[in-house]
Amino acid sequence: MDEYALIMRHEDGTKIASPEQMQIWMKQTMDWIGSIAAQNKFVSGTGLPFADAKVVGHNNVVTNGPFGDIKETIGGIITVRADSIEEAIEFAKGSPVLQGEGNTVEVRRIAKRDEMH
Amino acid sequence: MSEQQLIPHLFRTEFSKITSVLCKFFGIEHIEIAEDIASDTFLSAVETWSYKGLPQNPTAWLYTVAKNKARNYLHHNNIFIQKIAPEIKHTSTDVEENEIDLSEKNITDSQLQMLFALCHPVIPVEAQIGLSLRILCGFGIDEIANAFLTNKETINKRLFRAKEKLRTEKVEIEFPTSTEINRRLETVLTTLYLLFNEGYFSESSDNVLREDLCLEAMRLNYLLIENEQTNLPEVNALFALMCFHASRFAARKNENGEIVLYEDQDENLWNKELIERGAYYLNQSSHGNKISKYHLEAGIAYWHTIKADTKEKWENILKLYNHLLQIQYSPIAALNRTFALSKVHGQQTAIKEAEKLQLINNHYYYSLLGELYKEIDNNKAKENFQTAYTLAKTQTDKQTIKKKMDEL
Amino acid sequence: MKEFLFLYRTDYDQMQQQATPEQMQASLQRWMDWLGSIAAQNRLIDKGRRLENSGRVVKKDLVTNGPYAEIKESIGGYSFVKAESYDDAVEIAKGCPIHSAGGSVEVREMNLM
């Protein structure tokens, strides 16, 4: 079994949702993750609030990010166990992030060898 | 209390105190000497009290006799100690200078330090539980064997090996340093958690013994709460969990000793005082920002102390199981989560989720499916209960499933 | 102490062009040294993972081959770090060897999901 990272991308990270909307998404996200965990396929995960994010670039240039030129923003990453990328994609399809127009989930296999980045 | 009741009672409470203090005094490598002196003390008590009658203060009597026996032991073995076992912690000359201290404070400290020594990661967890039951709870070997559903010989071997290991690894009876305390506490809490579960869920037919196991786990857990350094959030959370579970002791068995399922329990039999204590310690556990599995399990147990089926209750239970599964997966948590899901989002949604679990060797899995298909497709419900019945191993489980089938 | 995620972004096309085994080895060493120095300050929660180059992107029911292509820099991996504040975390990120390869580190505070 391999591990995959599901990277949740919001098309426009500058959009601010209402607290009520946020709460509904939170609940849906917890149910989604709970479902993966109940299959013993959940490894780890974290949400990433948009506020105050920074990007440290070449020559140590620090910009307020992560928006920069594009508005696309990562809202969270979870790591799952799956037998194939297809199975990981099925997990990704359940993500409540995809309810937002233009949002995506990137599915990436985690490098197997215990090698640094 | 009559003499016949008093001696077993004293044995339970005082044996562990005397053994812990003596063991701390002699060092862990002489754990058997400490046990022997404590046992010997009780033997003397039975003999003396039967013809002289009860002393005015039986506990004080026991402590005096234990001290004398320890001192005699050291005198008689002086040559042995000086020539053969110079590593022994104290010698007879020390005893005269340093009285063996059976004060309340030293007893508590010794028990707490023993708890850390016995729950040392160098010995396997079932041996940790066995040793704790023997040394800290004063259980007899046959009682331990009964609790583990095995024979005396196996337990004797297991405890012997564990003591050997504590000796060879030179485990100290001391309080872990502040940098080590969290890691060591984790093992201690696991042992207490398992000790409690052993009592709560074991198949042993001896109800009194099972309740005793639970109460002992709670007593040891409480020692940790009373000590400032170990009074940590997860310690309080585990205690809260035990209180909530223990509150249902009276309600979970009927007069024939059969298990009464949660939904069929008479909530008037639930112990309100324990529920309140549980709520108090759950509240205490919320300091700090670490959420342990004990916090989550205590939270789930808390919501189960409210019998009425409300949306709020099941939404909270679902949330807690979602979180618990992320920290530590277990098939039973996965099944319970799916049950909570059915209460929140309906049976159809839960069936879809349940089918993803594929716990095909687990009879609880088929019982859950049976439950979820109820009224949606009674034939499928029956099929699933049938499979559950075939897979179930104990008579109690089979009976429960049979009842479900008859209800369809 | 707060918890931060470091996302390592690089331009894959550019990165794969050169890199002899010796260079790879040297690069690996630089990463190890850098992560080791964070760990030595007791700030490393988890060294994280490196991601393989290929992947998929799921958009509603549409699945395309990725990695994410809208921007040139793809995510190559990530780590979890403890820091007092964003400023503190940024200071740590400045030492990342990815900068010498023209990449960047996105620093994001984490919350519980």
mmCIF file with all atom_site columns, N, CA, C and O in Angstrom, chain A residues 30 46-49 54 56 58 60 66 70 74 79 98 104-109 111 114-117, chain C residues 12 28 47 49-50 52 55-56 58 60 68 71 75 78 86 94 99 104-111 113:
data_model
loop_
_atom_site.group_PDB
_atom_site.id
_atom_site.type_symbol
_atom_site.label_atom_id
_atom_site.label_alt_id
_atom_site.label_comp_id
_atom_site.label_asym_id
_atom_site.label_entity_id
_atom_site.label_seq_id
_atom_site.pdbx_PDB_ins_code
_atom_site.Cartn_x
_atom_site.Cartn_y
_atom_site.Cartn_z
_atom_site.occupancy
_atom_site.B_iso_or_equiv
_atom_site.pdbx_formal_charge
_atom_site.auth_seq_id
_atom_site.auth_comp_id
_atom_site.auth_asym_id
_atom_site.auth_atom_id
_atom_site.pdbx_PDB_model_num
ATOM 1   N N  . MET A 1 30  ? -14.863 17.027 8.303   1.00 0.00 ? 30  MET A N  1
ATOM 2   C CA . MET A 1 30  ? -14.634 16.049 9.372   1.00 0.00 ? 30  MET A CA 1
ATOM 3   C C  . MET A 1 30  ? -15.280 14.709 9.028   1.00 0.00 ? 30  MET A C  1
ATOM 4   O O  . MET A 1 30  ? -14.709 13.661 9.296   1.00 0.00 ? 30  MET A O  1
ATOM 5   N N  . THR A 1 46  ? -3.826  18.312 7.803   1.00 0.00 ? 46  THR A N  1
ATOM 6   C CA . THR A 1 46  ? -3.882  19.606 8.446   1.00 0.00 ? 46  THR A CA 1
ATOM 7   C C  . THR A 1 46  ? -4.660  20.587 7.585   1.00 0.00 ? 46  THR A C  1
ATOM 8   O O  . THR A 1 46  ? -4.637  20.503 6.354   1.00 0.00 ? 46  THR A O  1
ATOM 9   N N  . GLY A 1 47  ? -5.351  21.480 8.259   1.00 0.00 ? 47  GLY A N  1
ATOM 10  C CA . GLY A 1 47  ? -5.980  22.578 7.538   1.00 0.00 ? 47  GLY A CA 1
ATOM 11  C C  . GLY A 1 47  ? -4.991  23.734 7.498   1.00 0.00 ? 47  GLY A C  1
ATOM 12  O O  . GLY A 1 47  ? -4.093  23.826 8.326   1.00 0.00 ? 47  GLY A O  1
ATOM 13  N N  . LEU A 1 48  ? -5.113  24.609 6.523   1.00 0.00 ? 48  LEU A N  1
ATOM 14  C CA . LEU A 1 48  ? -4.198  25.736 6.399   1.00 0.00 ? 48  LEU A CA 1
ATOM 15  C C  . LEU A 1 48  ? -4.995  27.037 6.276   1.00 0.00 ? 48  LEU A C  1
ATOM 16  O O  . LEU A 1 48  ? -5.506  27.342 5.207   1.00 0.00 ? 48  LEU A O  1
ATOM 17  N N  . PRO A 1 49  ? -5.115  27.786 7.387   1.00 0.00 ? 49  PRO A N  1
ATOM 18  C CA . PRO A 1 49  ? -5.857  29.043 7.292   1.00 0.00 ? 49  PRO A CA 1
ATOM 19  C C  . PRO A 1 49  ? -5.179  29.986 6.297   1.00 0.00 ? 49  PRO A C  1
ATOM 20  O O  . PRO A 1 49  ? -3.953  29.979 6.174   1.00 0.00 ? 49  PRO A O  1
ATOM 21  N N  . LYS A 1 54  ? 2.838   33.282 4.142   1.00 0.00 ? 54  LYS A N  1
ATOM 22  C CA . LYS A 1 54  ? 4.022   33.924 3.574   1.00 0.00 ? 54  LYS A CA 1
ATOM 23  C C  . LYS A 1 54  ? 4.682   32.987 2.571   1.00 0.00 ? 54  LYS A C  1
ATOM 24  O O  . LYS A 1 54  ? 4.598   31.775 2.697   1.00 0.00 ? 54  LYS A O  1
ATOM 25  N N  . VAL A 1 56  ? 8.564   32.393 1.077   1.00 0.00 ? 56  VAL A N  1
ATOM 26  C CA . VAL A 1 56  ? 9.974   32.751 1.127   1.00 0.00 ? 56  VAL A CA 1
ATOM 27  C C  . VAL A 1 56  ? 10.596  32.302 -0.181  1.00 0.00 ? 56  VAL A C  1
ATOM 28  O O  . VAL A 1 56  ? 10.638  31.106 -0.468  1.00 0.00 ? 56  VAL A O  1
ATOM 29  N N  . HIS A 1 58  ? 13.377  32.958 -3.751  1.00 0.00 ? 58  HIS A N  1
ATOM 30  C CA . HIS A 1 58  ? 14.776  33.046 -4.134  1.00 0.00 ? 58  HIS A CA 1
ATOM 31  C C  . HIS A 1 58  ? 15.406  34.293 -3.523  1.00 0.00 ? 58  HIS A C  1
ATOM 32  O O  . HIS A 1 58  ? 14.761  35.329 -3.425  1.00 0.00 ? 58  HIS A O  1
ATOM 33  N N  . ASN A 1 60  ? 15.906  34.853 -0.559  1.00 0.00 ? 60  ASN A N  1
ATOM 34  C CA . ASN A 1 60  ? 15.201  35.163 0.684   1.00 0.00 ? 60  ASN A CA 1
ATOM 35  C C  . ASN A 1 60  ? 14.223  36.331 0.586   1.00 0.00 ? 60  ASN A C  1
ATOM 36  O O  . ASN A 1 60  ? 14.041  37.084 1.536   1.00 0.00 ? 60  ASN A O  1
ATOM 37  N N  . PRO A 1 66  ? -0.275  33.244 0.227   1.00 0.00 ? 66  PRO A N  1
ATOM 38  C CA . PRO A 1 66  ? 0.342   32.566 -0.898  1.00 0.00 ? 66  PRO A CA 1
ATOM 39  C C  . PRO A 1 66  ? -0.208  33.050 -2.229  1.00 0.00 ? 66  PRO A C  1
ATOM 40  O O  . PRO A 1 66  ? 0.088   32.458 -3.257  1.00 0.00 ? 66  PRO A O  1
ATOM 41  N N  . ILE A 1 70  ? -1.254  34.827 -8.608  1.00 0.00 ? 70  ILE A N  1
ATOM 42  C CA . ILE A 1 70  ? -2.479  34.062 -8.797  1.00 0.00 ? 70  ILE A CA 1
ATOM 43  C C  . ILE A 1 70  ? -3.221  33.976 -7.476  1.00 0.00 ? 70  ILE A C  1
ATOM 44  O O  . ILE A 1 70  ? -2.638  34.117 -6.411  1.00 0.00 ? 70  ILE A O  1
ATOM 45  N N  . ILE A 1 74  ? -3.752  26.900 -1.392  1.00 0.00 ? 74  ILE A N  1
ATOM 46  C CA . ILE A 1 74  ? -3.931  25.575 -0.797  1.00 0.00 ? 74  ILE A CA 1
ATOM 47  C C  . ILE A 1 74  ? -4.630  25.720 0.557   1.00 0.00 ? 74  ILE A C  1
ATOM 48  O O  . ILE A 1 74  ? -4.198  26.490 1.406   1.00 0.00 ? 74  ILE A O  1
ATOM 49  N N  . THR A 1 79  ? -2.924  13.167 4.108   1.00 0.00 ? 79  THR A N  1
ATOM 50  C CA . THR A 1 79  ? -2.201  12.018 3.578   1.00 0.00 ? 79  THR A CA 1
ATOM 51  C C  . THR A 1 79  ? -3.029  10.767 3.838   1.00 0.00 ? 79  THR A C  1
ATOM 52  O O  . THR A 1 79  ? -3.545  10.594 4.938   1.00 0.00 ? 79  THR A O  1
ATOM 53  N N  . LEU A 1 98  ? -14.396 20.324 -3.300  1.00 0.00 ? 98  LEU A N  1
ATOM 54  C CA . LEU A 1 98  ? -14.798 20.287 -4.709  1.00 0.00 ? 98  LEU A CA 1
ATOM 55  C C  . LEU A 1 98  ? -16.181 20.892 -4.944  1.00 0.00 ? 98  LEU A C  1
ATOM 56  O O  . LEU A 1 98  ? -16.583 21.109 -6.082  1.00 0.00 ? 98  LEU A O  1
ATOM 57  N N  . THR A 1 104 ? -9.913  22.415 -6.782  1.00 0.00 ? 104 THR A N  1
ATOM 58  C CA . THR A 1 104 ? -9.385  21.115 -7.200  1.00 0.00 ? 104 THR A CA 1
ATOM 59  C C  . THR A 1 104 ? -8.708  20.402 -6.034  1.00 0.00 ? 104 THR A C  1
ATOM 60  O O  . THR A 1 104 ? -8.369  21.013 -5.031  1.00 0.00 ? 104 THR A O  1
ATOM 61  N N  . VAL A 1 105 ? -8.547  19.093 -6.195  1.00 0.00 ? 105 VAL A N  1
ATOM 62  C CA . VAL A 1 105 ? -7.720  18.325 -5.267  1.00 0.00 ? 105 VAL A CA 1
ATOM 63  C C  . VAL A 1 105 ? -6.604  17.692 -6.085  1.00 0.00 ? 105 VAL A C  1
ATOM 64  O O  . VAL A 1 105 ? -6.864  16.986 -7.054  1.00 0.00 ? 105 VAL A O  1
ATOM 65  N N  . GLU A 1 106 ? -5.393  17.983 -5.712  1.00 0.00 ? 106 GLU A N  1
ATOM 66  C CA . GLU A 1 106 ? -4.250  17.386 -6.407  1.00 0.00 ? 106 GLU A CA 1
ATOM 67  C C  . GLU A 1 106 ? -3.882  16.107 -5.663  1.00 0.00 ? 106 GLU A C  1
ATOM 68  O O  . GLU A 1 106 ? -3.769  16.097 -4.440  1.00 0.00 ? 106 GLU A O  1
ATOM 69  N N  . VAL A 1 107 ? -3.709  15.022 -6.418  1.00 0.00 ? 107 VAL A N  1
ATOM 70  C CA . VAL A 1 107 ? -3.380  13.730 -5.815  1.00 0.00 ? 107 VAL A CA 1
ATOM 71  C C  . VAL A 1 107 ? -1.947  13.374 -6.176  1.00 0.00 ? 107 VAL A C  1
ATOM 72  O O  . VAL A 1 107 ? -1.618  13.251 -7.358  1.00 0.00 ? 107 VAL A O  1
ATOM 73  N N  . ARG A 1 108 ? -1.104  13.224 -5.169  1.00 0.00 ? 108 ARG A N  1
ATOM 74  C CA . ARG A 1 108 ? 0.312   12.958 -5.448  1.00 0.00 ? 108 ARG A CA 1
ATOM 75  C C  . ARG A 1 108 ? 0.791   11.786 -4.613  1.00 0.00 ? 108 ARG A C  1
ATOM 76  O O  . ARG A 1 108 ? 0.560   11.742 -3.403  1.00 0.00 ? 108 ARG A O  1
ATOM 77  N N  . ARG A 1 109 ? 1.483   10.860 -5.281  1.00 0.00 ? 109 ARG A N  1
ATOM 78  C CA . ARG A 1 109 ? 2.047   9.750  -4.536  1.00 0.00 ? 109 ARG A CA 1
ATOM 79  C C  . ARG A 1 109 ? 3.256   10.234 -3.750  1.00 0.00 ? 109 ARG A C  1
ATOM 80  O O  . ARG A 1 109 ? 4.056   11.040 -4.253  1.00 0.00 ? 109 ARG A O  1
ATOM 81  N N  . ALA A 1 111 ? 6.862   9.884  -2.184  1.00 0.00 ? 111 ALA A N  1
ATOM 82  C CA . ALA A 1 111 ? 8.061   9.145  -2.565  1.00 0.00 ? 111 ALA A CA 1
ATOM 83  C C  . ALA A 1 111 ? 8.325   8.033  -1.569  1.00 0.00 ? 111 ALA A C  1
ATOM 84  O O  . ALA A 1 111 ? 8.241   8.231  -0.364  1.00 0.00 ? 111 ALA A O  1
ATOM 85  N N  . ASP A 1 114 ? 13.017  6.362  1.696   1.00 0.00 ? 114 ASP A N  1
ATOM 86  C CA . ASP A 1 114 ? 13.067  7.317  2.786   1.00 0.00 ? 114 ASP A CA 1
ATOM 87  C C  . ASP A 1 114 ? 14.150  8.344  2.480   1.00 0.00 ? 114 ASP A C  1
ATOM 88  O O  . ASP A 1 114 ? 15.175  8.430  3.100   1.00 0.00 ? 114 ASP A O  1
ATOM 89  N N  . GLU A 1 115 ? 13.842  9.144  1.497   1.00 0.00 ? 115 GLU A N  1
ATOM 90  C CA . GLU A 1 115 ? 14.835  10.043 0.943   1.00 0.00 ? 115 GLU A CA 1
ATOM 91  C C  . GLU A 1 115 ? 14.359  11.459 1.202   1.00 0.00 ? 115 GLU A C  1
ATOM 92  O O  . GLU A 1 115 ? 13.168  11.713 1.273   1.00 0.00 ? 115 GLU A O  1
ATOM 93  N N  . MET A 1 116 ? 15.309  12.349 1.383   1.00 0.00 ? 116 MET A N  1
ATOM 94  C CA . MET A 1 116 ? 14.920  13.736 1.631   1.00 0.00 ? 116 MET A CA 1
ATOM 95  C C  . MET A 1 116 ? 14.360  14.344 0.349   1.00 0.00 ? 116 MET A C  1
ATOM 96  O O  . MET A 1 116 ? 14.411  13.766 -0.711  1.00 0.00 ? 116 MET A O  1
ATOM 97  N N  . HIS A 1 117 ? 13.870  15.519 0.507   1.00 0.00 ? 117 HIS A N  1
ATOM 98  C CA . HIS A 1 117 ? 13.162  16.190 -0.578  1.00 0.00 ? 117 HIS A CA 1
ATOM 99  C C  . HIS A 1 117 ? 14.044  16.366 -1.813  1.00 0.00 ? 117 HIS A C  1
ATOM 100 O O  . HIS A 1 117 ? 15.211  16.592 -1.681  1.00 0.00 ? 117 HIS A O  1
ATOM 101 N N  . TYR C 2 12  ? 9.703   21.951 -11.829 1.00 0.00 ? 12  TYR C N  1
ATOM 102 C CA . TYR C 2 12  ? 10.175  20.604 -12.117 1.00 0.00 ? 12  TYR C CA 1
ATOM 103 C C  . TYR C 2 12  ? 10.967  20.512 -13.422 1.00 0.00 ? 12  TYR C C  1
ATOM 104 O O  . TYR C 2 12  ? 11.977  19.834 -13.506 1.00 0.00 ? 12  TYR C O  1
ATOM 105 N N  . LEU C 2 28  ? 21.069  16.358 -1.463  1.00 0.00 ? 28  LEU C N  1
ATOM 106 C CA . LEU C 2 28  ? 20.487  15.580 -0.373  1.00 0.00 ? 28  LEU C CA 1
ATOM 107 C C  . LEU C 2 28  ? 21.159  15.956 0.945   1.00 0.00 ? 28  LEU C C  1
ATOM 108 O O  . LEU C 2 28  ? 20.512  16.150 1.969   1.00 0.00 ? 28  LEU C O  1
ATOM 109 N N  . LYS C 2 47  ? 9.780   15.547 9.583   1.00 0.00 ? 47  LYS C N  1
ATOM 110 C CA . LYS C 2 47  ? 10.515  16.024 8.415   1.00 0.00 ? 47  LYS C CA 1
ATOM 111 C C  . LYS C 2 47  ? 9.631   16.007 7.169   1.00 0.00 ? 47  LYS C C  1
ATOM 112 O O  . LYS C 2 47  ? 9.949   16.598 6.163   1.00 0.00 ? 47  LYS C O  1
ATOM 113 N N  . ARG C 2 49  ? 7.421   14.686 3.887   1.00 0.00 ? 49  ARG C N  1
ATOM 114 C CA . ARG C 2 49  ? 7.561   13.740 2.785   1.00 0.00 ? 49  ARG C CA 1
ATOM 115 C C  . ARG C 2 49  ? 7.963   14.468 1.511   1.00 0.00 ? 49  ARG C C  1
ATOM 116 O O  . ARG C 2 49  ? 7.684   15.640 1.330   1.00 0.00 ? 49  ARG C O  1
ATOM 117 N N  . ARG C 2 50  ? 8.603   13.689 0.654   1.00 0.00 ? 50  ARG C N  1
ATOM 118 C CA . ARG C 2 50  ? 8.861   14.185 -0.689  1.00 0.00 ? 50  ARG C CA 1
ATOM 119 C C  . ARG C 2 50  ? 7.785   13.595 -1.590  1.00 0.00 ? 50  ARG C C  1
ATOM 120 O O  . ARG C 2 50  ? 7.393   12.436 -1.419  1.00 0.00 ? 50  ARG C O  1
ATOM 121 N N  . GLU C 2 52  ? 6.292   12.407 -5.317  1.00 0.00 ? 52  GLU C N  1
ATOM 122 C CA . GLU C 2 52  ? 6.777   11.984 -6.640  1.00 0.00 ? 52  GLU C CA 1
ATOM 123 C C  . GLU C 2 52  ? 6.314   12.995 -7.689  1.00 0.00 ? 52  GLU C C  1
ATOM 124 O O  . GLU C 2 52  ? 5.355   13.740 -7.495  1.00 0.00 ? 52  GLU C O  1
ATOM 125 N N  . GLY C 2 55  ? 1.274   12.908 -10.957 1.00 0.00 ? 55  GLY C N  1
ATOM 126 C CA . GLY C 2 55  ? 0.102   12.981 -10.086 1.00 0.00 ? 55  GLY C CA 1
ATOM 127 C C  . GLY C 2 55  ? -1.143  13.238 -10.889 1.00 0.00 ? 55  GLY C C  1
ATOM 128 O O  . GLY C 2 55  ? -1.122  13.199 -12.128 1.00 0.00 ? 55  GLY C O  1
ATOM 129 N N  . ARG C 2 56  ? -2.258  13.438 -10.203 1.00 0.00 ? 56  ARG C N  1
ATOM 130 C CA . ARG C 2 56  ? -3.527  13.727 -10.872 1.00 0.00 ? 56  ARG C CA 1
ATOM 131 C C  . ARG C 2 56  ? -4.150  14.943 -10.213 1.00 0.00 ? 56  ARG C C  1
ATOM 132 O O  . ARG C 2 56  ? -3.904  15.227 -9.050  1.00 0.00 ? 56  ARG C O  1
ATOM 133 N N  . VAL C 2 58  ? -7.972  16.427 -9.469  1.00 0.00 ? 58  VAL C N  1
ATOM 134 C CA . VAL C 2 58  ? -9.404  16.129 -9.493  1.00 0.00 ? 58  VAL C CA 1
ATOM 135 C C  . VAL C 2 58  ? -10.178 17.439 -9.404  1.00 0.00 ? 58  VAL C C  1
ATOM 136 O O  . VAL C 2 58  ? -9.967  18.233 -8.488  1.00 0.00 ? 58  VAL C O  1
ATOM 137 N N  . LYS C 2 60  ? -14.147 18.521 -9.665  1.00 0.00 ? 60  LYS C N  1
ATOM 138 C CA . LYS C 2 60  ? -15.465 17.866 -9.708  1.00 0.00 ? 60  LYS C CA 1
ATOM 139 C C  . LYS C 2 60  ? -15.216 16.416 -10.136 1.00 0.00 ? 60  LYS C C  1
ATOM 140 O O  . LYS C 2 60  ? -14.448 15.736 -9.484  1.00 0.00 ? 60  LYS C O  1
ATOM 141 N N  . TYR C 2 68  ? -0.165  19.813 -10.551 1.00 0.00 ? 68  TYR C N  1
ATOM 142 C CA . TYR C 2 68  ? -0.876  21.042 -10.811 1.00 0.00 ? 68  TYR C CA 1
ATOM 143 C C  . TYR C 2 68  ? -0.081  21.943 -11.732 1.00 0.00 ? 68  TYR C C  1
ATOM 144 O O  . TYR C 2 68  ? 1.073   22.254 -11.468 1.00 0.00 ? 68  TYR C O  1
ATOM 145 N N  . ILE C 2 71  ? 0.409   26.968 -12.347 1.00 0.00 ? 71  ILE C N  1
ATOM 146 C CA . ILE C 2 71  ? 1.603   27.776 -12.095 1.00 0.00 ? 71  ILE C CA 1
ATOM 147 C C  . ILE C 2 71  ? 2.823   26.906 -12.352 1.00 0.00 ? 71  ILE C C  1
ATOM 148 O O  . ILE C 2 71  ? 2.745   25.683 -12.274 1.00 0.00 ? 71  ILE C O  1
ATOM 149 N N  . ILE C 2 75  ? 4.549   21.544 -6.149  1.00 0.00 ? 75  ILE C N  1
ATOM 150 C CA . ILE C 2 75  ? 4.953   21.179 -4.788  1.00 0.00 ? 75  ILE C CA 1
ATOM 151 C C  . ILE C 2 75  ? 5.788   19.917 -4.842  1.00 0.00 ? 75  ILE C C  1
ATOM 152 O O  . ILE C 2 75  ? 5.385   18.910 -5.402  1.00 0.00 ? 75  ILE C O  1
ATOM 153 N N  . TYR C 2 78  ? 6.993   18.527 1.661   1.00 0.00 ? 78  TYR C N  1
ATOM 154 C CA . TYR C 2 78  ? 6.583   19.394 2.758   1.00 0.00 ? 78  TYR C CA 1
ATOM 155 C C  . TYR C 2 78  ? 7.145   18.891 4.081   1.00 0.00 ? 78  TYR C C  1
ATOM 156 O O  . TYR C 2 78  ? 7.518   17.729 4.194   1.00 0.00 ? 78  TYR C O  1
ATOM 157 N N  . TYR C 2 86  ? 4.867   33.722 12.727  1.00 0.00 ? 86  TYR C N  1
ATOM 158 C CA . TYR C 2 86  ? 5.156   33.676 11.301  1.00 0.00 ? 86  TYR C CA 1
ATOM 159 C C  . TYR C 2 86  ? 6.572   34.178 11.013  1.00 0.00 ? 86  TYR C C  1
ATOM 160 O O  . TYR C 2 86  ? 7.311   33.581 10.221  1.00 0.00 ? 86  TYR C O  1
ATOM 161 N N  . LYS C 2 94  ? 14.128  30.582 5.490   1.00 0.00 ? 94  LYS C N  1
ATOM 162 C CA . LYS C 2 94  ? 15.164  31.235 4.687   1.00 0.00 ? 94  LYS C CA 1
ATOM 163 C C  . LYS C 2 94  ? 16.383  30.354 4.489   1.00 0.00 ? 94  LYS C C  1
ATOM 164 O O  . LYS C 2 94  ? 17.117  30.493 3.522   1.00 0.00 ? 94  LYS C O  1
ATOM 165 N N  . HIS C 2 99  ? 16.150  27.281 -2.150  1.00 0.00 ? 99  HIS C N  1
ATOM 166 C CA . HIS C 2 99  ? 16.362  28.596 -2.746  1.00 0.00 ? 99  HIS C CA 1
ATOM 167 C C  . HIS C 2 99  ? 17.478  28.578 -3.782  1.00 0.00 ? 99  HIS C C  1
ATOM 168 O O  . HIS C 2 99  ? 17.415  29.267 -4.782  1.00 0.00 ? 99  HIS C O  1
ATOM 169 N N  . SER C 2 104 ? 10.888  27.966 -3.931  1.00 0.00 ? 104 SER C N  1
ATOM 170 C CA . SER C 2 104 ? 10.447  28.785 -2.812  1.00 0.00 ? 104 SER C CA 1
ATOM 171 C C  . SER C 2 104 ? 9.792   27.911 -1.744  1.00 0.00 ? 104 SER C C  1
ATOM 172 O O  . SER C 2 104 ? 9.438   26.761 -1.992  1.00 0.00 ? 104 SER C O  1
ATOM 173 N N  . VAL C 2 105 ? 9.668   28.477 -0.554  1.00 0.00 ? 105 VAL C N  1
ATOM 174 C CA . VAL C 2 105 ? 8.992   27.768 0.537   1.00 0.00 ? 105 VAL C CA 1
ATOM 175 C C  . VAL C 2 105 ? 7.739   28.549 0.886   1.00 0.00 ? 105 VAL C C  1
ATOM 176 O O  . VAL C 2 105 ? 7.817   29.746 1.176   1.00 0.00 ? 105 VAL C O  1
ATOM 177 N N  . GLU C 2 106 ? 6.605   27.882 0.833   1.00 0.00 ? 106 GLU C N  1
ATOM 178 C CA . GLU C 2 106 ? 5.387   28.531 1.290   1.00 0.00 ? 106 GLU C CA 1
ATOM 179 C C  . GLU C 2 106 ? 5.226   28.178 2.766   1.00 0.00 ? 106 GLU C C  1
ATOM 180 O O  . GLU C 2 106 ? 5.308   27.014 3.144   1.00 0.00 ? 106 GLU C O  1
ATOM 181 N N  . VAL C 2 107 ? 5.044   29.198 3.594   1.00 0.00 ? 107 VAL C N  1
ATOM 182 C CA . VAL C 2 107 ? 4.949   28.980 5.042   1.00 0.00 ? 107 VAL C CA 1
ATOM 183 C C  . VAL C 2 107 ? 3.501   29.161 5.462   1.00 0.00 ? 107 VAL C C  1
ATOM 184 O O  . VAL C 2 107 ? 2.923   30.230 5.266   1.00 0.00 ? 107 VAL C O  1
ATOM 185 N N  . ARG C 2 108 ? 2.915   28.126 6.035   1.00 0.00 ? 108 ARG C N  1
ATOM 186 C CA . ARG C 2 108 ? 1.501   28.208 6.393   1.00 0.00 ? 108 ARG C CA 1
ATOM 187 C C  . ARG C 2 108 ? 1.281   27.685 7.803   1.00 0.00 ? 108 ARG C C  1
ATOM 188 O O  . ARG C 2 108 ? 1.743   26.590 8.143   1.00 0.00 ? 108 ARG C O  1
ATOM 189 N N  . GLU C 2 109 ? 0.589   28.485 8.602   1.00 0.00 ? 109 GLU C N  1
ATOM 190 C CA . GLU C 2 109 ? 0.238   27.993 9.924   1.00 0.00 ? 109 GLU C CA 1
ATOM 191 C C  . GLU C 2 109 ? -0.805  26.895 9.777   1.00 0.00 ? 109 GLU C C  1
ATOM 192 O O  . GLU C 2 109 ? -1.656  26.954 8.898   1.00 0.00 ? 109 GLU C O  1
ATOM 193 N N  . MET C 2 110 ? -0.736  25.902 10.696  1.00 0.00 ? 110 MET C N  1
ATOM 194 C CA . MET C 2 110 ? -1.667  24.784 10.581  1.00 0.00 ? 110 MET C CA 1
ATOM 195 C C  . MET C 2 110 ? -2.776  24.923 11.605  1.00 0.00 ? 110 MET C C  1
ATOM 196 O O  . MET C 2 110 ? -2.591  25.504 12.659  1.00 0.00 ? 110 MET C O  1
ATOM 197 N N  . ASN C 2 111 ? -3.919  24.371 11.304  1.00 0.00 ? 111 ASN C N  1
ATOM 198 C CA . ASN C 2 111 ? -4.926  24.189 12.344  1.00 0.00 ? 111 ASN C CA 1
ATOM 199 C C  . ASN C 2 111 ? -5.456  22.778 12.266  1.00 0.00 ? 111 ASN C C  1
ATOM 200 O O  . ASN C 2 111 ? -5.210  22.054 11.314  1.00 0.00 ? 111 ASN C O  1
ATOM 201 N N  . MET C 2 113 ? -7.826  19.792 11.700  1.00 0.00 ? 113 MET C N  1
ATOM 202 C CA . MET C 2 113 ? -8.881  19.630 10.722  1.00 0.00 ? 113 MET C CA 1
ATOM 203 C C  . MET C 2 113 ? -10.145 19.097 11.346  1.00 0.00 ? 113 MET C C  1
ATOM 204 O O  . MET C 2 113 ? -10.110 18.391 12.305  1.00 0.00 ? 113 MET C O  1
#
